[in-house]
C-alpha cells in the first residue's frame, strides 16, 4: 500500500530513519512559502487581544522554567525534546483547574437530572483523558435522556439561561450530532453537551489503552493540539481536526514508525524531538491523502480509499480515517480544511529543520557565548501568545499564594505549640510579682 504516491511506506520509513540522524535543512520548495500562515497573523480563534506574539527571541519562552535542563552541549533535536516536556508540563491542568471543571460538571449534572431523572451524565474526550489545553472545553454527553433531542436542547438551554448559569449559549440542532455549546457563567469554562451518543464515552478507555501502549502519544497530542489551536484548525465544525482524529493519526504514525518495526537498539537515543519531526514530515510532505485510508485497529494498517467507497471525487484531498469503534464510519470526512492542516505541518517541519543549521550562531549573546535563556526550537512552530504568557503569570501567582499559605500554616502550628508555654510563663511571672 502506497502512502505517498508511488512511494511505498517502507521507503518513507527509510526516509524518516535518515531524517532522525541529522537536522540537515531541507531545500526550500515553492510550497514552503505559505500565504495563509504568517506568524504575525496567526488565527488564535479568540479575541484580537489574545493574538499577541513574542517577537523578541532574546526573551525566555513562557514554558521554559528556571530549572530547565537545557545546556550548550545538547543537539538541537534534544533541546526540542526537553522543550516538549517543559511545554506539556506547563499547559497541563493543575489540580485546582481540574477541580473547577469537575464543579462545572456537577452543577450541570444537577440541572440535567432534575429535568430527566433517569439520565446519566458522563464526560468524554480530552477532559476525560486530561489532554485538554488551558482554554479547552468540557465534553458532556447525556445518556438515557429524552428521545426528542431538538426539543430537549431548547428545554435545557432555556433552563440554563433562566438560572443565569451561562455567559453565552448556542444550540446546534441540525448538526450530525446535535449539541449545546455554552460558556459557564462562574468560571468562563466552555462546555459542549450532546445527547445519547455512547461512542464518545466508549472512546475514553480506548484512548487510555493507546496512551499506555504509546507513551509518546500524550506529549505529541498536547503539542500538536496547541499548534492547530493557534491556527484555528482544531474545530471539526470549522473543517479542522478534532482531538479524536488527531489522536488517531498520531497512533497510526507510531504504529508504523520504524522504531516499532525494526531493531529497537537502533533507536535507543530516539527522543520526542525526533518523533515530532517525523510526524510533521509524514503528514506534511509524504502521506498520500488522495488514495490512502488509515486504520488503527490491531497493529494498524493502510487501505485504498476506493475500496471503502471513501474516495470523494469532488474532494479527493480529504483524510480518510476509520473509526476504531465503528469501522464503517470515516472520522476524517468532515475535516474539509485538511489541506491547510497539511501545509501547516509542512511549514512547521521546514521551519524547524531550516533553523537547525545556524542554530547556535543565532543563539550567541553579545559576549559571544550561548544564552540558554533565549534558546528555543519549539517556538518555531508554537509561538508564545498572550494565552501562554497569561498562564505563566497565573501559575506564578498560584505558586506564590501556595507558599504564603504554607508559611501561615507553619506559623499557626508554631503558635499553637508555644501558646500554652507562654501562658504558663505569664502566670508564673504574675505569681512571682504578687509574692514580692
CSV table of C-alpha atoms in Angstrom, one decimal, residues 69-309:
chain,number,residue,atom,x,y,z
A,69,UNK,CA,17.8,21.1,31.9
A,70,UNK,CA,18.9,22.7,28.7
A,71,UNK,CA,22.7,23.3,28.2
A,72,UNK,CA,25.1,24.2,25.5
A,73,UNK,CA,26.2,20.6,24.9
A,74,UNK,CA,22.8,19.4,23.6
A,75,UNK,CA,21.9,18.9,20.0
A,76,UNK,CA,19.0,20.9,18.6
A,77,UNK,CA,16.8,17.8,18.5
A,78,UNK,CA,17.5,17.0,22.1
A,79,UNK,CA,16.7,20.6,23.0
A,80,UNK,CA,13.4,20.2,21.2
A,81,UNK,CA,12.8,17.0,23.3
A,82,UNK,CA,13.3,18.9,26.5
A,83,UNK,CA,11.2,21.8,25.4
A,84,UNK,CA,8.3,19.4,24.5
A,85,UNK,CA,8.5,18.0,28.1
A,86,UNK,CA,8.5,21.6,29.5
A,87,UNK,CA,5.6,22.7,27.3
A,88,UNK,CA,3.4,19.7,28.3
A,89,UNK,CA,4.1,20.3,32.0
A,90,UNK,CA,3.4,24.0,31.5
A,91,UNK,CA,0.0,23.6,29.9
A,92,UNK,CA,-1.1,20.5,31.9
A,93,UNK,CA,-4.1,21.2,34.1
A,94,UNK,CA,-3.3,22.0,37.7
A,95,UNK,CA,-5.4,20.3,40.5
A,96,UNK,CA,-7.3,23.5,41.0
A,97,UNK,CA,-8.1,23.8,37.3
A,98,UNK,CA,-9.3,20.2,37.1
A,99,UNK,CA,-11.4,20.6,40.3
A,100,UNK,CA,-13.0,23.8,38.8
A,101,UNK,CA,-14.1,21.8,35.8
A,102,UNK,CA,-15.4,19.0,37.9
A,103,UNK,CA,-17.6,21.5,39.8
A,104,UNK,CA,-18.9,22.8,36.5
A,105,UNK,CA,-19.9,19.2,35.5
A,106,UNK,CA,-21.6,18.7,38.9
A,107,UNK,CA,-23.7,21.9,38.5
A,108,UNK,CA,-24.8,20.9,35.1
A,109,UNK,CA,-25.5,17.3,36.3
A,110,UNK,CA,-27.8,18.6,39.0
A,111,UNK,CA,-29.8,20.6,36.4
A,112,UNK,CA,-30.0,17.7,33.9
A,113,UNK,CA,-31.0,15.0,36.4
A,114,UNK,CA,-33.6,17.4,37.7
A,115,UNK,CA,-35.1,17.6,34.2
A,116,UNK,CA,-34.7,13.9,33.3
A,117,UNK,CA,-34.3,11.8,36.5
A,118,UNK,CA,-33.3,8.6,34.5
A,119,UNK,CA,-30.5,10.4,32.6
A,120,UNK,CA,-26.8,9.6,33.1
A,121,UNK,CA,-24.3,12.5,32.7
A,122,UNK,CA,-20.8,11.4,31.5
A,123,UNK,CA,-17.7,13.2,30.4
A,124,UNK,CA,-15.5,12.2,27.4
A,125,UNK,CA,-12.8,13.5,25.1
A,126,UNK,CA,-9.8,15.5,26.2
A,127,UNK,CA,-11.3,16.4,29.6
A,128,UNK,CA,-11.7,12.7,30.5
A,129,UNK,CA,-8.2,11.9,29.4
A,130,UNK,CA,-6.7,15.1,30.9
A,131,UNK,CA,-5.3,16.0,27.5
A,132,UNK,CA,-7.1,19.4,27.4
A,133,UNK,CA,-5.5,22.7,26.9
A,134,UNK,CA,-5.7,25.7,29.3
A,135,UNK,CA,-8.8,27.0,27.4
A,136,UNK,CA,-10.1,23.6,26.5
A,137,UNK,CA,-13.8,22.8,26.7
A,138,UNK,CA,-15.5,20.0,28.6
A,139,UNK,CA,-17.4,17.4,26.6
A,140,UNK,CA,-20.6,16.1,28.3
A,141,UNK,CA,-23.0,13.5,27.0
A,142,UNK,CA,-26.5,12.8,28.4
A,143,UNK,CA,-27.3,9.1,28.2
A,144,UNK,CA,-30.7,7.6,28.7
A,145,UNK,CA,-32.1,11.1,28.0
A,146,UNK,CA,-35.2,12.2,26.1
A,147,UNK,CA,-35.7,10.9,22.5
A,148,UNK,CA,-36.8,14.2,21.0
A,149,UNK,CA,-33.4,15.8,21.0
A,150,UNK,CA,-34.1,19.1,19.3
A,151,UNK,CA,-36.8,19.9,21.9
A,152,UNK,CA,-34.5,18.7,24.7
A,153,UNK,CA,-31.8,21.0,23.5
A,154,UNK,CA,-34.1,24.0,23.7
A,155,UNK,CA,-35.5,23.0,27.1
A,156,UNK,CA,-32.1,22.6,28.7
A,157,UNK,CA,-30.8,25.8,27.1
A,158,UNK,CA,-33.8,27.8,28.4
A,159,UNK,CA,-33.4,26.5,32.0
A,160,UNK,CA,-29.7,27.3,32.0
A,161,UNK,CA,-30.4,30.8,30.7
A,162,UNK,CA,-33.2,31.4,33.2
A,163,UNK,CA,-31.0,30.4,36.1
A,164,UNK,CA,-28.2,32.6,34.8
A,165,UNK,CA,-25.7,29.7,34.8
A,166,UNK,CA,-24.2,30.6,31.4
A,167,UNK,CA,-22.3,33.5,30.0
A,168,UNK,CA,-23.3,32.5,26.4
A,169,UNK,CA,-25.1,29.6,24.9
A,170,UNK,CA,-25.8,28.2,21.4
A,171,UNK,CA,-27.9,25.2,20.3
A,172,UNK,CA,-26.8,23.4,17.1
A,173,UNK,CA,-29.8,21.2,16.4
A,174,UNK,CA,-29.2,20.4,12.7
A,175,UNK,CA,-25.6,19.0,13.1
A,176,UNK,CA,-24.9,15.3,12.6
A,177,UNK,CA,-24.6,15.2,16.4
A,178,UNK,CA,-26.8,18.0,17.8
A,179,UNK,CA,-25.1,19.8,20.7
A,180,UNK,CA,-25.4,22.7,23.1
A,181,UNK,CA,-22.3,24.9,23.2
A,182,UNK,CA,-22.1,27.1,26.3
A,183,UNK,CA,-19.7,29.1,28.5
A,184,UNK,CA,-20.1,28.7,32.2
A,185,UNK,CA,-21.0,32.0,33.9
A,186,UNK,CA,-19.0,31.4,37.0
A,187,UNK,CA,-15.7,30.1,35.6
A,188,UNK,CA,-15.8,31.0,31.9
A,189,UNK,CA,-15.1,27.3,31.0
A,190,UNK,CA,-16.7,26.3,27.6
A,191,UNK,CA,-18.8,23.2,27.6
A,192,UNK,CA,-20.3,21.0,24.8
A,193,UNK,CA,-23.4,18.9,25.7
A,194,UNK,CA,-24.7,16.2,23.4
A,195,UNK,CA,-27.4,13.6,23.8
A,196,UNK,CA,-27.4,9.7,23.7
A,197,UNK,CA,-24.0,9.4,21.9
A,198,UNK,CA,-22.3,6.4,23.5
A,199,UNK,CA,-19.2,6.2,21.4
A,200,UNK,CA,-17.6,9.2,23.0
A,201,UNK,CA,-17.7,7.6,26.4
A,202,UNK,CA,-16.5,4.2,25.0
A,203,UNK,CA,-13.5,6.0,23.4
A,204,UNK,CA,-12.3,7.0,26.9
A,205,UNK,CA,-11.0,3.5,27.7
A,206,UNK,CA,-9.7,3.2,24.1
A,207,UNK,CA,-7.6,6.3,24.4
A,208,UNK,CA,-6.2,5.3,27.8
A,209,UNK,CA,-5.1,1.9,26.4
A,210,UNK,CA,-3.3,3.6,23.4
A,211,UNK,CA,-1.6,6.0,25.8
A,212,UNK,CA,-0.3,3.1,27.8
A,213,UNK,CA,1.0,1.4,24.6
A,214,UNK,CA,2.5,4.5,23.2
A,215,UNK,CA,3.9,6.8,25.9
A,216,UNK,CA,4.9,9.4,23.3
A,217,UNK,CA,1.3,9.9,22.3
A,218,UNK,CA,0.4,12.2,25.2
A,219,UNK,CA,3.2,14.7,24.5
A,220,UNK,CA,2.7,14.7,20.8
A,221,UNK,CA,-1.1,15.2,21.2
A,222,UNK,CA,-0.7,18.2,23.5
A,223,UNK,CA,1.9,20.0,21.4
A,224,UNK,CA,0.0,19.4,18.1
A,225,UNK,CA,-3.3,20.3,19.6
A,226,UNK,CA,-2.0,23.7,20.6
A,227,UNK,CA,-0.3,24.1,17.3
A,228,UNK,CA,-3.6,23.6,15.5
A,229,UNK,CA,-5.4,25.7,18.0
A,230,UNK,CA,-3.2,28.7,17.3
A,231,UNK,CA,-4.1,28.4,13.6
A,232,UNK,CA,-7.8,28.0,14.1
A,233,UNK,CA,-7.6,24.4,12.7
A,234,UNK,CA,-8.7,22.4,15.7
A,235,UNK,CA,-12.5,22.6,15.4
A,236,UNK,CA,-14.3,19.9,13.4
A,237,UNK,CA,-17.3,22.1,12.7
A,238,UNK,CA,-15.0,24.6,11.1
A,239,UNK,CA,-13.4,21.9,9.0
A,240,UNK,CA,-10.4,21.4,11.3
A,241,UNK,CA,-9.0,18.4,13.1
A,242,UNK,CA,-10.7,17.5,16.3
A,243,UNK,CA,-8.9,15.7,19.2
A,244,UNK,CA,-10.0,12.2,18.4
A,245,UNK,CA,-9.0,12.5,14.7
A,246,UNK,CA,-5.6,14.0,15.7
A,247,UNK,CA,-5.0,11.2,18.3
A,248,UNK,CA,-5.9,8.6,15.6
A,249,UNK,CA,-3.3,9.8,13.1
A,250,UNK,CA,-0.7,10.1,15.9
A,251,UNK,CA,-1.4,6.5,16.9
A,252,UNK,CA,-1.2,5.4,13.2
A,253,UNK,CA,2.1,7.2,12.9
A,254,UNK,CA,3.5,5.5,16.0
A,255,UNK,CA,2.2,2.1,14.8
A,256,UNK,CA,4.1,2.3,11.5
A,257,UNK,CA,7.2,4.1,12.8
A,258,UNK,CA,10.5,2.3,12.2
A,259,UNK,CA,11.3,2.4,15.9
A,260,UNK,CA,8.3,0.0,16.4
A,261,UNK,CA,9.0,-2.4,13.5
A,262,UNK,CA,12.8,-2.5,13.3
A,263,UNK,CA,15.6,-3.3,15.7
A,264,UNK,CA,14.9,-1.1,18.7
A,265,UNK,CA,18.6,-1.0,19.5
A,266,UNK,CA,18.9,1.4,16.6
A,267,UNK,CA,16.5,3.8,18.3
A,268,UNK,CA,17.8,3.9,21.8
A,269,UNK,CA,18.6,7.6,21.5
A,270,UNK,CA,15.3,8.4,19.9
A,271,UNK,CA,13.6,11.3,21.5
A,272,UNK,CA,10.3,13.2,21.4
A,273,UNK,CA,12.1,15.7,19.2
A,274,UNK,CA,12.7,13.0,16.6
A,275,UNK,CA,9.1,11.8,16.8
A,276,UNK,CA,7.7,15.3,16.4
A,277,UNK,CA,9.8,15.9,13.3
A,278,UNK,CA,9.0,12.6,11.7
A,279,UNK,CA,5.3,13.2,12.3
A,280,UNK,CA,5.4,16.6,10.7
A,281,UNK,CA,7.4,15.2,7.7
A,282,UNK,CA,5.0,12.3,7.2
A,283,UNK,CA,1.7,14.2,7.3
A,284,UNK,CA,3.2,17.4,5.9
A,285,UNK,CA,5.2,16.0,3.0
A,286,UNK,CA,4.9,12.3,2.4
A,287,UNK,CA,1.4,11.0,3.1
A,288,UNK,CA,-0.8,10.2,0.1
A,289,UNK,CA,-4.1,11.9,1.2
A,290,UNK,CA,-5.8,11.2,-2.1
A,291,UNK,CA,-5.6,7.4,-2.3
A,292,UNK,CA,-4.8,6.1,1.2
A,293,UNK,CA,-7.0,5.5,4.2
A,294,UNK,CA,-5.9,4.8,7.8
A,295,UNK,CA,-7.0,2.1,10.3
A,296,UNK,CA,-5.6,1.9,13.8
A,297,UNK,CA,-7.3,-1.3,14.7
A,298,UNK,CA,-4.9,-4.1,15.8
A,299,UNK,CA,-1.3,-3.1,14.8
A,300,UNK,CA,-2.6,-0.5,12.4
A,301,UNK,CA,-2.9,-0.7,8.6
A,302,UNK,CA,-3.5,1.3,5.4
A,303,UNK,CA,-6.1,0.7,2.8
A,304,UNK,CA,-7.2,2.1,-0.6
A,305,UNK,CA,-9.9,4.7,-0.1
A,306,UNK,CA,-11.6,3.5,-3.2
A,307,UNK,CA,-12.1,0.0,-1.6
A,308,UNK,CA,-14.3,1.5,1.1
A,309,UNK,CA,-16.0,3.9,-1.3
